[in-house]
Amino acid sequence: MEDQKCRSSPTTWTIVILSLICILGVCPANGASAGVDASSSLSTYVIEVRKPTNKHLATKEDIDTFYRSFLPATTAGSNQEQRMVHSYRHVLSGFAAKLTAEEAKAIGEKDSVLDVRPEMVLSLHTTHTPDYLGLRQGVGLWEDSNYGKGVIIGVLDTGIFPDHLSFSDEGVPPPPAKWKGRCNFNRTSCNNKLIGATSFTGSSNAAPYDDGGHGTHTASTAAGAFVKDASVYGLANGTAVGIAPLAHLAAYKVCTVDGCSESTILAGFDAAIEDGVDVLSVSLGSQVQLELRSDPIARGAFAATQKGIFVSCSAGNAGPLSNTLTNGAPWVLSVGASSTDRTIKATARLGNGQEFDGETLYQPRDFEPAQHPLAYSEGYGFDAPGKVNVRDAGFGPVQQGQQVKDAGGVAMINANDPDSGYTTFADPHVLPATQVSYVAGTEIKKYIKTASAPTAAILFKGTQFNGSFAPAVAYFSSRGPNGISPGILKPDIIGPGLNILAGWKSPIDNSTDKKRAFNVISGTSMSCPHLSGVVALLKSAHPDWSPAAIKSAILTTAATSNAKGQPILDEARQPASIFATGAGHVNISKAVNPGLIYDTGLIDYVPYLCGLNYNDGDVSLIVGKEVSCSSIESIPDYQLNYPSITLNFVHLGSNVSNVSVKRTVRNDGPANSRYKSVIEPITGIGSIDVSPRELVFTKANETISYTVNFTKKASPQAMNAQGAITWVSAQYSVRTAIAVLFEESGGL
Ligand SMILES: *[C@@H]1O[C@H](CO)[C@@H](O)[C@H](O)[C@H]1NC(C)=O
Ligand SMILES: *[C@@H]1O[C@H](CO)[C@@H](O)[C@H](O)[C@H]1NC(C)=O
Ligand SMILES: *[C@@H]1O[C@H](CO)[C@@H](O)[C@H](O)[C@H]1NC(C)=O
Ligand SMILES: *[C@@H]1O[C@H](CO)[C@@H](O)[C@H](O)[C@H]1NC(C)=O
Ligand SMILES: *[C@@H]1O[C@H](CO)[C@@H](O)[C@H](O)[C@H]1NC(C)=O
Ligand SMILES: *[C@@H]1O[C@H](CO)[C@@H](O)[C@H](O)[C@H]1NC(C)=O
Ligand SMILES: *[C@@H]1O[C@H](CO)[C@@H](O)[C@H](O)[C@H]1NC(C)=O
Ligand SMILES: *[C@@H]1O[C@H](CO)[C@@H](O)[C@H](O)[C@H]1NC(C)=O
Ligand SMILES: CC(=O)N[C@H]1CO[C@H](CO)[C@@H](O)[C@@H]1O
């Protein structure tokens, strides 16, 4: 049942490689069997129960006693304590326990038991990025939002390395009075920056030391302090800092390098809600789309959102195929990954003078840029000693380099496959190497075939800025359409997730200073905490905004073009589909002052869930109270007051040609504001009629509804299409992205 690729290993090199692989999402969920206790036939089950209406469960002890009453009588006393794994108070009504299959079946037959399921296992899906996102010391949003001061970001991850300089609390005030969290490191390790640290993966008092490094990386990305002279191998050097440098952090260890089990994820959400966090950063998920009812992240996030907590999630690393998105609930922010304008460049120069830029994190200064014989070594065992070896990039590029090195090779050129296109990783190689695009690899192989004595040199060019195609969607970033709710556009947004430098639990180079260990890794795991930091800044600037209002501000102000002013491109350097970018790339300076806001109350999710055709029992479990869908007016999912619009004709049915969509906006700008609608035409849609065409506000916070009627052409001549309706005033431009799916797209 063990996934070799994701096992821990004693060497530093391998941990780096393994984490990268895990982040890139090839650790399959191990399913129910992963909860099996090695020493017996006990597995961990999640049990959901109906709370008694005639009895008031006032204290945690009352609740625990009530839950324990469901456990088999044979497990009385201390044995029973060992069976109970987690007892939940906020996230759902129920508990997790170690049971045999027979015991689980018996519990399932009891009155008041709503669900018994074996738990599943989910997987883990910066010096420069704040600058790239337009954050500069002393000016703009960082000043306006006090650098996130007073906001608490909870991070559900692999734990944290508390002594890292990124978690220094210089200038960070004490936590707000509402904070109830614990710190299971000793006194010297927690401070005003890291205010909470708990583990749910082992004994309840264990210190949540980082397993692997992922948790230190995500936490320092969201809210790391300023650390001067951060670098790895002297590259990507500069001042490392998180997006919200004065925000507080609380680490909830719910994953190990082996994965993140359902019962611990739920326990992490439960504790974070109890403790009083403001934002939750969740860089983990399932490998397949889960129904909302059985998705622990969707369930935990719903309970959190109900308490006003914003939940930011990674969209998954299963791209570039469509239909690969995870964490697609409408109450979370689903974040895809894009490149930044920084590359860690190494150029392959061929004997014929052709040059191809690639990337590597290991750039030894003493390597001469001389020409060496060049060979294409397809597969294992064909590496040529004394040569530059071209290898097809696969999982574990660093291990491939080790093989080339072991065979006596001089250097390696790692050539991308067609799916990875132009997305290249800056990896910590063990020999001179560069990873090049698919197009470059094809040219290099062509040269090897045709030249009589092919040669190549590797030229190290260090850290370079102003990468001209940034932001571009990274190949691994998961794509919509959204399988669980076809009328909601996912991902919501893209943010930096490729070759991100942030804190690590131990040095990956030969440095001995653990407190300033950094690593460069990639994944939607990295883009999610960037957005968590952005949310903390917005929350600090607008303490009264709801989670839905914050999401609206981020989506309606997103950028749709790259630094060159072209539409945002994907890994193939083609204009990216809206099912890859969502609303676009986050633009923080605009999000802080969006003009109009699409808000969604919790009350709106009940008609939405009923409209998804969940039965009463499932809707009741998700929202945590009894719901009868027949007694309320349900809505189709595209009518939820979401800050983007999705018309999924595959789901609506081929005989549907007219769709009328209603939205309501709130005036967040000056009392007297007048907005005109500007429509971007959409391929395959014949007419788009907006009513009213102007929104005239005379009061602050005034709400106005509008409808848009779409008529599909008889023959749309496209699989999917995109456009927008933008409300434009003298001061603002509020863009609502529109995604249309005409046909199921099987592939890219
Ligand atoms: C407290 O934590 C620090 C840093 O991790 C460690 O050096 C120290 O030994 C710990 N002290 C105790 C009493 O555990
Ligand atoms: C990074 O290091 C290079 C080479 O040592 C140096 O030229 C450059 O100025 C450094 N950049 C920063 C931002 O410190
Ligand atoms: C680290 O040190 C070892 C032993 O001195 C050496 O073989 C290795 O090349 C060094 N690695 C780096 C990245 O400098
Ligand atoms: C964000 O918006 C501001 C203000 O309109 C603009 O100047 C800036 O270029 C935008 N940044 C990005 C990355 O699109
Ligand atoms: C479209 O067809 C489905 C069956 O395919 C039918 O149930 C539905 O009523 C039809 N809708 C319209 C508007 O004709
Ligand atoms: C759809 O809308 C078009 C134009 O608005 C109208 O001519 C047509 O009658 C409508 N069809 C239906 C079935 O409502
Ligand atoms: C949109 O369609 C609805 C019914 O489908 C209709 O009542 C309304 O008048 C239409 N609005 C516009 C602007 O066409
Ligand atoms: C608008 O609403 C916010 C919070 O919902 C409130 O703080 C503010 O005072 C309101 N403004 C007006 C003019 O009503
Ligand atoms: C032309 C341009 O965009 N130059 C930028 C390149 O990157 C550096 C470092 O981020 C900026 O300072 C320049 O303005």
XYZ file of N, CA and C and ligand atoms in Angstrom, residues 657-658 687 689 711, ligand 6:
29
model
N -31.010 26.617 -25.413
C -30.255 27.621 -26.165
C -30.287 28.987 -25.503
N -31.271 29.242 -24.646
C -31.329 30.536 -23.962
C -31.093 30.344 -22.463
N -26.368 36.231 -29.015
C -26.693 37.518 -28.406
C -26.487 37.467 -26.903
N -27.744 39.909 -23.869
C -28.543 41.081 -23.507
C -28.478 41.324 -22.005
N -27.956 33.800 -25.712
C -28.556 32.893 -26.699
C -27.446 32.212 -27.489
C -34.185 32.774 -27.171
O -33.831 34.149 -27.316
C -34.000 34.632 -28.632
C -33.435 36.025 -28.685
O -33.425 36.648 -27.441
C -35.505 34.598 -28.975
O -35.679 35.042 -30.281
C -35.999 33.162 -28.842
O -37.388 33.121 -29.038
C -35.669 32.587 -27.503
N -35.977 31.191 -27.477
C -36.559 30.629 -26.443
C -36.795 29.150 -26.572
O -36.900 31.233 -25.453
